[in-house]
Amino acid sequence: MFRGRAQAMGAVAATALVAATPALSAPRPPGLKPAVDSVEAGLWDLMDKAEREARQKAELNTDAALNAYVRDVICKVATEYCGDVRLYVMDRPFFNATMAPNGYSEVWSGLLLRCEDESELALVLSHEVTHFSENHSIEAHEADKRRRNATMVVAMGIAVVGTVAAAGSANPQSAQSIMDATSSLIDVVYLASISSYFRFSREHETEADIVGLRRMAAAGYSPQAGGTLWRGLIAETTTSDFKRVREQDTRLGIFDSHPLSPLRAEALDAEAAKLPAPTRVAANRHRAAIRPFLAAWLKDDLRRRDFGQTLHTIDRLSKAKEDLGVLNFYRGEALRQRGKAGDLANAALAYQAATEQADAPPAAWRELGEARRRTGDAAGAKAALATYLSRAPEADDAWMVRETLDALSKGD
Amino acid sequence: MRILRPLLAAAAVLALAACETIPKAPAGPYKAGASQVTLGRDWSDVSVLLAGGLKKVKVLSIDGPILNRLYITDGLAVGESLVKSPSKERPTPKLRAGMNSSERMEFVADSIAAMGYQRVETMKPRPAKFGEQQAVRFDITARTEDGLDVQGTALASEAAGKTAFVLFLAPAEHYFQASLPEVEKVMASARPAG
Ligand SMILES: [Zn+2]
């Protein structure tokens, strides 16, 4: 699987892995179906079940154009498996992608938001395709059935804990697990079992990185994207509001099969140097595909309440000098919500910058007015709020803004 | 109904499991600290299951926490939350100093998201009263992670640095409308701290 460190924070506690030695075998043939009663068939059944559940999820993004874009990139890097893969884009603000042996594949919005161009997305998808083509799930399964059983017990354990907690414990700690359980009892099991099946050995990850890089380069994408993407993710992690996330690299490196380390970026750079120059140049295709979702995904990202990481992501997205109305508005939102010393003044500047762009949402004027009011600029506040009302006369919060304007006019 | 059925089963498990330790909240006055409402019918006080140990947050239910939940808070101070944070790295929304009505709505929406609901949106803010205090009343839509549509309505009011909330959430299918008349009465009866 392919996921960033911050995402691992929320996931099931890492289990120490016994590194399996992968036996390099021939890539799977397209259109593969496992033999009835085989070990693989068992794995496929589980994945089919997880896939049925995925189709019901509230986070499923069914936008045709977005799905077509991501699917197109999969088919470019894996022409031979294009017919085997079923893609589900999930609106989840974390960096994650998976591809199960039955072809069930998830790509999360937090990943799409953080890929700077199509090549970076192609890199991630090629990595996943390599796990898929090299049968890593099956190999991992056969290499260590004991570990597999142990992980299933962990997954089942969560279901059991949920039920036990539901039995009416007065302990507030378990009340939290109830709260999680009542909202998504099934989902905890779903996520746990999914993540256990995508826990590959370090050897499998290295193979997926290198073979994946060759695969995307052969499809004409820029192989430099590997090192760029990893370094971007590492840089983002260092901006986290949380010490544990900032220091996760060294701490998780021992246990996690996916260390987000500079070494990994260097290995990708070294391999990229041997690969041909890209023939596909479509810098804006990725941004064009995600543009309709920028606002919603940034709002989701803010709900993680790791403002440092969100601000870093906005900075990266701003480098292309596109969508600056939306991006500056959400920069303002992040600063306003963080509320540290100086943040409100900087939020006002960000909202101001947003309002100078054609794609500024009307709310940018409302928030600019409110930030100016709070920083003592009554005249500036009135101008911005009046602009908000003229741009969004039908807004359902117009009465609230009028109240603020009235109060400002009375000099409150 | 495809989605609602397993949830009903889960709710039944909770209801069964809960019956020995969940206190009743009988019809009549009900207090969350200094905030007070009048209940028009018997509810169950599921705070022990859902408030995460936050002393100023009370949660009531009729048919189980998935099918209807009514949050009633004492006046929350700056830095306090509606939802208990599970860990340092997963903070839940905290009240900030000097919030306006639209930020109180945002606080409620983000808190509902922190409870595990998806696609949380607020709408139709309107002026209201929380006792004698100015308040904002607004509606909510969301979905459970399993794709069930949820509706909500909330009342928020701030005075002297303390913010009190009444928040109701229920599946859009049947349960929200079924309890709305009772919830309207509860909101109309709300009296803030002090
Ligand atoms: Zn991987």
Coordinates of C-alpha atoms and ligand atoms in Angstrom, one line a residue:
Chain A
M1 CA 0.0 0.0 0.0
F2 CA 1.0 3.6 -0.3
R3 CA 0.4 5.9 2.5
G4 CA 1.9 8.8 4.4
R5 CA 2.9 8.9 8.0
A6 CA 0.2 11.2 9.2
Q7 CA -2.4 8.7 7.9
A8 CA -0.8 5.9 9.9
M9 CA -1.5 7.8 13.1
G10 CA -5.2 7.2 12.9
A11 CA -4.9 3.6 11.9
V12 CA -4.7 0.4 13.9
A13 CA -1.6 0.1 16.1
A14 CA 1.3 -1.2 14.2
T15 CA 2.2 -4.8 14.7
A16 CA 5.9 -5.8 14.6
L17 CA 6.5 -7.6 11.3
V18 CA 8.5 -10.7 10.6
A19 CA 10.0 -9.7 7.3
A20 CA 9.1 -12.2 4.6
T21 CA 11.5 -12.9 1.8
P22 CA 9.5 -12.5 -1.4
A23 CA 10.0 -15.2 -4.0
L24 CA 10.1 -13.3 -7.3
S25 CA 7.7 -14.9 -9.5
A26 CA 6.3 -14.1 -13.0
P27 CA 3.8 -11.2 -13.1
R28 CA 0.2 -12.4 -12.9
P29 CA -1.6 -12.8 -16.3
P30 CA -4.4 -10.3 -17.0
G31 CA -7.9 -11.5 -16.3
L32 CA -6.7 -13.9 -13.6
K33 CA -9.3 -15.7 -11.6
P34 CA -8.1 -17.9 -8.7
A35 CA -8.8 -21.6 -8.6
V36 CA -11.9 -22.5 -6.5
D37 CA -10.9 -23.6 -3.0
S38 CA -7.4 -22.1 -3.4
V39 CA -5.8 -19.8 -0.8
E40 CA -6.1 -17.0 -3.3
A41 CA -9.8 -17.6 -3.7
G42 CA -10.2 -17.1 0.1
L43 CA -8.4 -13.8 -0.1
W44 CA -10.5 -12.7 -3.1
D45 CA -13.7 -13.5 -1.2
L46 CA -12.6 -11.2 1.7
M47 CA -11.7 -8.5 -0.7
D48 CA -15.0 -8.9 -2.6
K49 CA -16.7 -8.4 0.7
A50 CA -14.7 -5.3 1.5
E51 CA -15.4 -3.9 -1.9
R52 CA -19.2 -4.4 -1.5
E53 CA -18.9 -2.4 1.7
A54 CA -16.8 0.3 0.0
R55 CA -19.6 0.9 -2.5
Q56 CA -21.9 1.9 0.4
K57 CA -19.5 4.3 2.1
A58 CA -20.5 7.9 2.6
E59 CA -17.0 9.0 1.4
L60 CA -17.3 7.4 -2.0
N61 CA -16.8 10.0 -4.7
T62 CA -18.8 9.1 -7.7
D63 CA -17.9 12.0 -9.9
A64 CA -17.6 10.6 -13.4
A65 CA -14.9 13.0 -14.7
L66 CA -12.7 12.5 -11.6
N67 CA -13.1 8.7 -11.7
A68 CA -12.4 8.7 -15.5
Y69 CA -9.2 10.7 -14.9
V70 CA -7.7 8.4 -12.2
R71 CA -8.8 5.3 -14.1
D72 CA -7.1 6.7 -17.2
V73 CA -3.8 7.0 -15.4
I74 CA -4.1 3.5 -14.1
C75 CA -4.7 2.2 -17.6
K76 CA -1.8 4.2 -18.9
V77 CA 0.7 2.6 -16.5
A78 CA -1.0 -0.8 -16.5
T79 CA -2.6 -1.3 -19.9
E80 CA -2.6 -5.0 -19.4
Y81 CA -4.6 -4.9 -16.2
C82 CA -7.0 -2.1 -17.2
G83 CA -9.8 -4.5 -17.4
D84 CA -9.0 -6.1 -14.0
V85 CA -9.0 -3.0 -11.8
R86 CA -12.2 -1.5 -10.3
L87 CA -11.4 2.0 -8.9
Y88 CA -13.1 3.7 -5.9
V89 CA -12.2 7.3 -5.2
M90 CA -12.8 8.0 -1.5
D91 CA -13.2 11.5 -0.1
R92 CA -10.9 10.9 2.9
P93 CA -8.3 13.5 3.8
F94 CA -5.4 11.1 4.1
F95 CA -2.6 10.0 1.8
N96 CA -3.5 6.5 0.8
A97 CA -4.0 4.2 -2.1
T98 CA -4.5 0.4 -2.3
M99 CA -5.0 -2.3 -5.0
A100 CA -6.3 -5.6 -3.8
P101 CA -5.6 -8.9 -5.6
N102 CA -9.2 -9.1 -6.9
G103 CA -8.8 -5.7 -8.6
Y104 CA -10.6 -3.6 -6.0
S105 CA -8.7 -0.4 -5.8
E106 CA -9.1 2.7 -3.6
V107 CA -7.5 6.1 -4.1
W108 CA -8.1 8.7 -1.4
S109 CA -8.7 12.4 -1.9
G110 CA -5.9 13.4 0.5
L111 CA -3.5 11.7 -2.0
L112 CA -5.0 13.4 -5.0
L113 CA -4.8 16.7 -3.2
R114 CA -1.1 16.2 -2.6
C115 CA 0.1 15.0 -6.0
E116 CA 1.4 18.0 -7.8
D117 CA 1.0 16.6 -11.2
E118 CA -0.2 13.5 -13.2
S119 CA 3.3 12.0 -13.0
E120 CA 3.2 11.8 -9.2
L121 CA -0.2 10.1 -9.3
A122 CA 1.2 7.8 -12.0
L123 CA 4.0 6.9 -9.6
V124 CA 1.7 6.0 -6.8
L125 CA -0.6 4.0 -9.0
S126 CA 2.4 2.2 -10.6
H127 CA 3.6 1.3 -7.1
E128 CA 0.2 -0.2 -6.4
V129 CA 0.0 -2.0 -9.7
T130 CA 3.3 -3.6 -8.9
H131 CA 2.0 -5.0 -5.6
F132 CA -0.9 -6.3 -7.7
S133 CA 1.1 -7.7 -10.7
E134 CA 3.7 -9.3 -8.5
N135 CA 1.1 -11.0 -6.4
H136 CA 2.5 -9.5 -3.2
S137 CA -0.7 -10.1 -1.2
I138 CA -0.6 -13.8 -2.1
E139 CA 3.2 -14.0 -1.4
A140 CA 2.8 -12.2 1.9
H141 CA 0.0 -14.5 2.8
E142 CA 1.9 -17.7 1.9
A143 CA 5.2 -16.4 3.4
D144 CA 3.7 -15.9 6.8
K145 CA 0.3 -17.4 7.5
R146 CA 0.9 -17.1 11.2
R147 CA 1.3 -13.3 11.0
R148 CA -1.8 -13.2 8.8
N149 CA -3.8 -15.1 11.4
A150 CA -2.5 -12.8 14.0
T151 CA -3.6 -9.8 12.1
M152 CA -7.1 -11.2 11.6
V153 CA -7.2 -11.7 15.4
V154 CA -6.4 -8.0 15.8
A155 CA -9.2 -7.1 13.4
M156 CA -11.6 -9.4 15.2
G157 CA -10.4 -8.1 18.5
I158 CA -11.6 -4.7 17.6
A159 CA -15.0 -6.0 16.8
V160 CA -15.0 -7.7 20.2
V161 CA -13.8 -4.6 22.0
G162 CA -16.6 -2.7 20.3
T163 CA -19.1 -5.1 21.6
V164 CA -17.7 -5.4 25.1
A165 CA -17.6 -1.6 25.3
A166 CA -21.2 -1.6 24.1
A167 CA -22.1 -3.7 27.1
G168 CA -22.4 -0.5 29.2
S169 CA -19.0 0.1 30.7
A170 CA -19.0 3.3 32.9
N171 CA -15.3 3.8 32.0
P172 CA -15.1 7.0 30.0
Q173 CA -12.1 5.7 28.0
S174 CA -14.2 2.9 26.6
A175 CA -17.0 5.3 26.2
Q176 CA -14.9 6.9 23.5
S177 CA -14.7 3.6 21.7
I178 CA -18.4 3.4 21.9
M179 CA -18.7 6.7 20.3
D180 CA -16.6 5.5 17.5
A181 CA -18.3 2.2 17.5
T182 CA -21.8 3.6 17.3
S183 CA -21.0 5.8 14.4
S184 CA -19.0 3.2 12.5
L185 CA -18.9 -0.2 14.2
I186 CA -18.5 -2.0 10.9
D187 CA -16.1 0.5 9.5
V188 CA -13.5 -0.1 12.3
V189 CA -13.4 -3.7 11.3
Y190 CA -13.4 -2.9 7.6
L191 CA -10.4 -0.5 8.0
A192 CA -8.5 -2.9 10.2
S193 CA -8.9 -5.8 7.9
I194 CA -8.1 -3.7 4.8
S195 CA -4.9 -2.3 6.4
S196 CA -3.8 -5.8 7.5
Y197 CA -4.1 -7.1 4.0
F198 CA -2.0 -4.3 2.6
R199 CA 0.9 -4.6 5.0
F200 CA 3.7 -5.7 2.8
S201 CA 7.3 -6.6 3.7
R202 CA 10.1 -4.1 3.2
E203 CA 11.3 -6.2 0.2
H204 CA 7.9 -5.9 -1.4
E205 CA 7.8 -2.2 -0.9
T206 CA 11.2 -1.7 -2.4
E207 CA 10.2 -3.8 -5.4
A208 CA 7.0 -1.9 -5.8
D209 CA 9.0 1.4 -5.7
I210 CA 11.6 0.4 -8.3
V211 CA 9.5 -1.7 -10.6
G212 CA 6.7 0.8 -10.3
L213 CA 9.0 3.6 -11.3
R214 CA 10.1 1.7 -14.4
R215 CA 6.5 1.0 -15.2
M216 CA 5.5 4.7 -15.1
A217 CA 8.6 5.8 -17.0
A218 CA 7.8 3.2 -19.7
A219 CA 4.4 4.8 -19.9
G220 CA 6.1 8.2 -20.7
Y221 CA 5.8 9.8 -17.2
S222 CA 8.6 11.7 -15.5
P223 CA 10.5 9.3 -13.3
Q224 CA 11.7 12.3 -11.3
A225 CA 8.2 12.3 -9.7
G226 CA 9.2 9.6 -7.3
G227 CA 11.8 11.6 -5.4
T228 CA 9.8 14.8 -5.6
L229 CA 6.7 13.2 -4.2
W230 CA 8.5 11.5 -1.3
R231 CA 10.4 14.7 -0.4
G232 CA 7.1 16.7 -0.5
L233 CA 5.5 14.3 1.9
I234 CA 8.5 14.3 4.2
A235 CA 8.5 18.1 4.2
E236 CA 4.8 18.2 5.0
T237 CA 5.3 15.9 7.9
T238 CA 7.9 18.2 9.4
T239 CA 5.3 21.0 9.4
S240 CA 2.7 19.0 11.5
D241 CA 1.3 20.6 14.6
F242 CA 2.0 17.4 16.5
K243 CA 5.3 16.4 17.8
R244 CA 4.5 12.7 17.4
V245 CA 3.8 13.1 13.7
R246 CA 6.9 15.2 13.2
E247 CA 9.1 12.6 14.8
Q248 CA 7.2 9.6 13.2
D249 CA 9.9 8.9 10.6
T250 CA 12.5 7.4 13.0
R251 CA 10.0 6.0 15.4
L252 CA 7.9 4.1 12.9
G253 CA 10.8 3.2 10.7
I254 CA 11.5 0.2 12.8
F255 CA 8.1 -1.3 12.5
D256 CA 6.5 0.1 9.4
S257 CA 7.1 -1.5 6.1
H258 CA 6.7 1.9 4.6
P259 CA 9.3 4.2 6.1
L260 CA 8.9 7.7 4.8
S261 CA 12.6 8.2 4.8
P262 CA 14.9 10.3 2.7
L263 CA 16.6 7.0 1.8
R264 CA 13.6 6.0 -0.1
A265 CA 13.5 9.2 -2.1
E266 CA 17.2 8.8 -2.8
A267 CA 16.7 5.2 -4.1
L268 CA 14.0 6.5 -6.4
D269 CA 16.2 9.4 -7.6
A270 CA 19.1 6.9 -8.4
E271 CA 16.7 4.7 -10.4
A272 CA 15.2 7.6 -12.2
A273 CA 18.6 8.7 -13.4
K274 CA 18.8 5.4 -15.4
L275 CA 15.3 5.8 -17.0
P276 CA 14.3 7.6 -20.2
A277 CA 13.2 11.2 -20.2
P278 CA 9.4 11.7 -20.1
T279 CA 7.4 11.9 -23.3
R280 CA 4.1 12.9 -21.6
V281 CA 3.9 16.5 -20.5
A282 CA 0.4 17.4 -19.2
A283 CA 1.2 19.5 -16.1
N284 CA -2.3 21.0 -15.8
R285 CA -4.3 17.8 -16.4
H286 CA -4.0 16.7 -12.8
R287 CA -5.0 20.2 -11.4
A288 CA -7.9 20.4 -13.9
A289 CA -9.2 17.0 -12.7
I290 CA -9.1 17.9 -9.0
R291 CA -10.1 21.6 -9.3
P292 CA -13.8 21.0 -8.7
F293 CA -13.0 19.3 -5.4
L294 CA -10.3 21.6 -4.1
A295 CA -12.6 23.5 -1.7
A296 CA -14.4 20.4 -0.4
W297 CA -11.1 18.5 0.1
L298 CA -9.4 21.4 1.8
K299 CA -12.4 21.7 4.2
D300 CA -12.0 18.0 4.9
D301 CA -8.3 18.5 5.5
L302 CA -9.0 21.3 8.0
R303 CA -11.2 18.9 10.0
R304 CA -8.0 16.9 10.7
R305 CA -7.0 20.0 12.7
D306 CA -3.4 19.7 11.8
F307 CA -3.2 23.3 10.5
G308 CA 0.6 23.1 9.9
Q309 CA 0.1 20.3 7.4
T310 CA -2.9 21.9 5.8
L311 CA -1.0 25.2 5.3
H312 CA 1.9 23.4 3.9
T313 CA -0.4 21.6 1.4
I314 CA -1.9 24.9 0.4
D315 CA 1.5 26.4 -0.1
R316 CA 2.4 23.5 -2.4
L317 CA -0.8 23.8 -4.4
S318 CA -0.2 27.6 -4.7
K319 CA 3.1 27.1 -6.5
A320 CA 1.2 26.6 -9.8
K321 CA -0.3 30.1 -9.5
E322 CA -3.7 28.7 -10.2
D323 CA -6.9 28.6 -8.1
L324 CA -5.5 31.3 -5.9
G325 CA -8.9 32.5 -4.9
V326 CA -9.9 29.2 -3.3
L327 CA -6.4 28.4 -2.0
N328 CA -6.0 31.8 -0.3
F329 CA -9.5 31.6 1.2
Y330 CA -8.6 28.2 2.8
R331 CA -5.2 29.6 3.9
G332 CA -7.3 32.3 5.7
E333 CA -9.6 29.6 7.1
A334 CA -6.7 27.6 8.5
L335 CA -5.1 30.6 10.1
R336 CA -8.5 31.8 11.5
Q337 CA -9.2 28.3 13.0
R338 CA -5.7 27.9 14.4
G339 CA -5.9 31.3 16.1
K340 CA -2.3 31.6 17.3
A341 CA -0.8 35.0 17.9
G342 CA -0.6 36.9 14.6
D343 CA -2.8 34.4 12.8
L344 CA -5.9 36.7 12.5
A345 CA -3.9 39.4 10.9
N346 CA -2.4 36.9 8.4
A347 CA -5.8 35.4 7.8
A348 CA -7.0 38.9 6.9
L349 CA -4.2 39.2 4.4
A350 CA -5.0 35.7 2.9
Y351 CA -8.7 36.6 2.6
Q352 CA -7.7 39.9 1.0
A353 CA -5.5 38.0 -1.5
A354 CA -8.3 35.6 -2.2
T355 CA -10.7 38.5 -3.0
E356 CA -8.3 39.8 -5.7
Q357 CA -8.8 36.5 -7.7
A358 CA -11.6 35.7 -10.1
D359 CA -12.2 32.3 -8.4
A360 CA -12.7 33.7 -4.9
P361 CA -15.7 32.3 -3.1
P362 CA -18.1 35.0 -1.8
A363 CA -17.3 33.8 1.8
A364 CA -13.9 35.3 1.3
W365 CA -15.4 38.8 1.6
R366 CA -17.5 37.8 4.7
E367 CA -14.4 36.4 6.4
L368 CA -12.2 39.4 5.3
G369 CA -14.8 41.7 6.8
E370 CA -14.9 39.7 10.1
A371 CA -11.1 39.5 10.3
R372 CA -10.8 43.3 9.7
R373 CA -13.5 44.0 12.3
R374 CA -11.6 41.9 14.9
T375 CA -8.3 43.6 14.1
G376 CA -9.9 47.0 14.5
D377 CA -10.4 48.1 10.9
A378 CA -14.1 49.0 11.1
A379 CA -14.2 50.9 7.7
G380 CA -12.4 48.0 5.9
A381 CA -14.7 45.5 7.6
K382 CA -17.8 47.4 6.4
A383 CA -16.6 47.6 2.9
A384 CA -15.9 43.8 2.7
L385 CA -19.1 42.8 4.4
A386 CA -21.1 45.0 2.0
T387 CA -19.3 43.4 -0.9
Y388 CA -20.3 40.0 0.5
L389 CA -23.9 41.0 0.6
S390 CA -23.8 42.3 -2.9
R391 CA -22.1 39.1 -4.2
A392 CA -24.3 36.7 -2.2
P393 CA -27.6 38.5 -1.6
E394 CA -29.5 35.3 -1.2
A395 CA -27.0 33.7 1.2
D396 CA -28.8 32.2 4.2
D397 CA -26.5 33.9 6.6
A398 CA -27.1 37.4 5.0
W399 CA -29.1 38.5 8.1
M400 CA -26.1 37.7 10.3
V401 CA -23.8 39.8 8.2
R402 CA -26.4 42.7 8.2
E403 CA -26.5 42.5 12.0
T404 CA -22.7 42.9 12.1
L405 CA -22.8 45.8 9.6
D406 CA -25.5 47.5 11.7
A407 CA -23.4 47.1 14.8
L408 CA -20.4 48.5 13.0
S409 CA -22.4 51.5 11.8
K410 CA -23.5 52.2 15.3
G411 CA -19.9 52.1 16.3
D412 CA -20.2 49.1 18.7
Chain B
M1 CA -33.9 0.2 4.3
R2 CA -31.0 -1.8 3.1
I3 CA -28.7 0.5 5.2
L4 CA -31.0 1.1 8.1
R5 CA -31.5 -2.5 9.0
P6 CA -28.0 -3.4 10.3
L7 CA -28.0 -0.1 12.2
L8 CA -31.2 -1.1 13.8
A9 CA -29.6 -4.3 14.8
A10 CA -26.6 -2.5 16.2
A11 CA -28.9 -0.1 18.1
A12 CA -30.8 -3.1 19.5
V13 CA -27.5 -4.5 20.8
L14 CA -26.7 -1.2 22.4
A15 CA -30.1 -0.8 23.9
L16 CA -30.1 -4.3 25.3
A17 CA -26.5 -4.0 26.7
A18 CA -27.3 -0.6 28.1
C19 CA -30.4 -1.3 30.0
E20 CA -28.8 -2.0 33.4
T21 CA -26.4 1.0 33.5
I22 CA -28.2 3.7 31.5
P23 CA -30.2 6.0 33.7
K24 CA -33.6 7.3 32.7
A25 CA -34.1 11.0 32.0
P26 CA -37.8 11.2 32.9
A27 CA -40.2 13.8 31.5
G28 CA -39.8 17.1 33.2
P29 CA -36.9 19.4 34.0
Y30 CA -33.4 18.1 33.0
K31 CA -30.2 19.8 33.9
A32 CA -26.8 19.8 32.1
G33 CA -24.9 21.7 34.8
A34 CA -26.5 25.1 35.0
S35 CA -28.3 24.7 31.6
Q36 CA -31.8 23.4 31.9
V37 CA -34.4 22.1 29.5
T38 CA -37.9 20.5 30.1
L39 CA -38.3 17.1 28.5
G40 CA -41.8 16.3 27.2
R41 CA -41.3 12.5 27.4
D42 CA -39.0 10.0 29.0
W43 CA -35.5 9.8 27.4
S44 CA -32.5 7.6 28.3
D45 CA -29.4 9.4 29.6
V46 CA -26.6 7.9 27.4
S47 CA -24.0 10.5 28.5
V48 CA -21.9 7.7 30.0
L49 CA -21.7 6.1 26.5
L50 CA -21.4 9.2 24.3
A51 CA -20.0 12.2 26.2
G52 CA -16.5 10.7 26.5
G53 CA -16.3 11.7 30.2
L54 CA -16.9 15.4 29.4
K55 CA -18.7 16.6 32.5
K56 CA -20.5 19.5 30.8
V57 CA -21.9 17.5 27.9
K58 CA -25.1 15.4 28.4
V59 CA -26.5 13.1 25.7
L60 CA -30.0 11.7 25.7
S61 CA -31.6 9.1 23.4
I62 CA -34.9 7.4 22.9
D63 CA -34.2 4.4 20.6
G64 CA -30.4 4.2 20.9
P65 CA -27.6 6.6 20.0
I66 CA -27.7 5.9 16.3
L67 CA -31.4 6.5 15.9
N68 CA -31.7 9.7 17.9
R69 CA -29.3 11.6 20.1
L70 CA -29.8 14.9 21.8
Y71 CA -26.8 16.8 23.1
I72 CA -27.4 19.4 25.9
T73 CA -24.4 21.3 27.3
D74 CA -23.7 23.4 30.2
G75 CA -22.0 26.7 29.3
L76 CA -18.7 25.7 27.7
A77 CA -15.7 28.0 28.2
V78 CA -13.0 28.9 25.7
G79 CA -10.9 25.8 25.2
E80 CA -13.7 23.3 25.9
S81 CA -15.2 20.8 23.5
L82 CA -18.4 19.1 22.6
V83 CA -16.5 15.9 21.7
K84 CA -13.8 14.3 23.7
S85 CA -10.5 14.1 21.8
P86 CA -9.3 10.4 21.5
S87 CA -5.6 11.5 21.4
K88 CA -3.3 14.4 21.1
E89 CA -2.9 13.8 17.4
R90 CA -6.7 13.7 16.8
P91 CA -7.8 16.9 18.4
T92 CA -11.5 17.8 18.4
P93 CA -12.8 21.4 17.9
K94 CA -12.4 23.7 20.9
L95 CA -14.2 26.9 21.5
R96 CA -12.1 30.0 20.8
A97 CA -12.5 33.4 22.3
G98 CA -14.6 35.9 20.4
M99 CA -16.4 33.5 18.1
N100 CA -19.4 34.7 16.1
S101 CA -22.6 32.8 15.3
S102 CA -21.2 31.5 12.1
E103 CA -18.1 30.1 13.9
R104 CA -20.4 28.5 16.5
M105 CA -22.1 26.7 13.6
E106 CA -18.8 25.7 12.2
F107 CA -17.8 24.4 15.7
V108 CA -21.0 22.3 15.8
A109 CA -20.4 20.9 12.3
D110 CA -16.8 20.1 12.9
S111 CA -17.7 18.5 16.2
I112 CA -20.2 16.3 14.4
A113 CA -17.5 15.3 11.9
A114 CA -15.3 14.5 14.9
M115 CA -18.0 12.1 16.1
G116 CA -17.4 10.1 12.9
Y117 CA -20.2 11.5 10.7
Q118 CA -19.4 12.3 7.1
R119 CA -20.3 15.1 4.7
V120 CA -21.5 17.4 7.5
E121 CA -23.1 20.6 6.4
T122 CA -25.0 23.3 8.2
M123 CA -27.8 25.4 6.7
K124 CA -30.7 27.9 7.4
P125 CA -29.3 29.8 10.3
R126 CA -32.0 31.9 12.0
P127 CA -32.2 34.1 15.0
A128 CA -33.6 32.3 18.1
K129 CA -33.7 32.5 21.8
F130 CA -31.9 30.4 24.5
G131 CA -34.0 31.5 27.4
E132 CA -33.7 35.3 27.3
Q133 CA -30.3 35.1 25.4
Q134 CA -29.8 35.8 21.8
A135 CA -29.1 32.5 20.0
V136 CA -28.7 31.0 16.5
R137 CA -30.7 28.1 15.4
F138 CA -29.7 26.1 12.3
D139 CA -30.1 22.8 10.5
I140 CA -27.6 20.0 9.7
T141 CA -27.3 17.3 7.1
A142 CA -24.7 14.5 7.3
R143 CA -24.2 10.8 6.6
T144 CA -23.0 8.0 8.7
E145 CA -19.9 6.3 7.4
D146 CA -22.1 3.5 6.1
G147 CA -24.0 5.9 4.0
L148 CA -27.1 6.5 6.0
D149 CA -28.6 10.0 5.6
V150 CA -28.7 11.9 8.9
Q151 CA -30.5 15.2 9.7
G152 CA -30.0 17.5 12.6
T153 CA -30.9 20.8 14.2
A154 CA -29.1 22.8 16.7
L155 CA -29.3 25.9 19.0
A156 CA -26.2 27.8 20.1
S157 CA -25.9 30.8 22.4
E158 CA -23.1 32.6 24.0
A159 CA -23.1 34.9 27.0
A160 CA -20.4 36.1 29.3
G161 CA -17.8 33.8 27.6
K162 CA -19.9 30.7 28.1
T163 CA -21.5 28.9 25.1
A164 CA -24.3 26.5 25.5
F165 CA -25.6 24.1 22.8
V166 CA -28.6 21.9 22.2
L167 CA -28.1 19.5 19.3
F168 CA -30.3 16.8 17.9
L169 CA -29.2 14.2 15.3
A170 CA -31.2 11.3 13.8
P171 CA -31.5 9.4 10.6
A172 CA -33.4 11.4 7.9
E173 CA -35.6 8.4 7.3
H174 CA -38.4 8.5 9.9
Y175 CA -36.4 9.1 13.1
F176 CA -35.7 12.8 12.6
Q177 CA -39.3 13.9 11.9
A178 CA -40.6 11.5 14.5
S179 CA -38.8 13.3 17.4
L180 CA -38.7 16.8 16.0
P181 CA -41.9 18.0 17.8
E182 CA -40.4 16.9 21.1
V183 CA -37.0 18.4 20.2
E184 CA -38.7 21.8 19.3
K185 CA -40.3 21.8 22.8
V186 CA -37.1 21.0 24.4
M187 CA -35.3 23.8 22.6
A188 CA -38.0 26.3 23.4
S189 CA -37.7 25.3 27.1
A190 CA -33.9 25.7 27.2
R191 CA -32.6 28.0 29.9
P192 CA -28.9 28.9 30.0
A193 CA -26.5 28.8 32.9
G194 CA -26.7 31.7 35.4
Ligands
ZN1 ZN 3.3 -0.3 -1.0

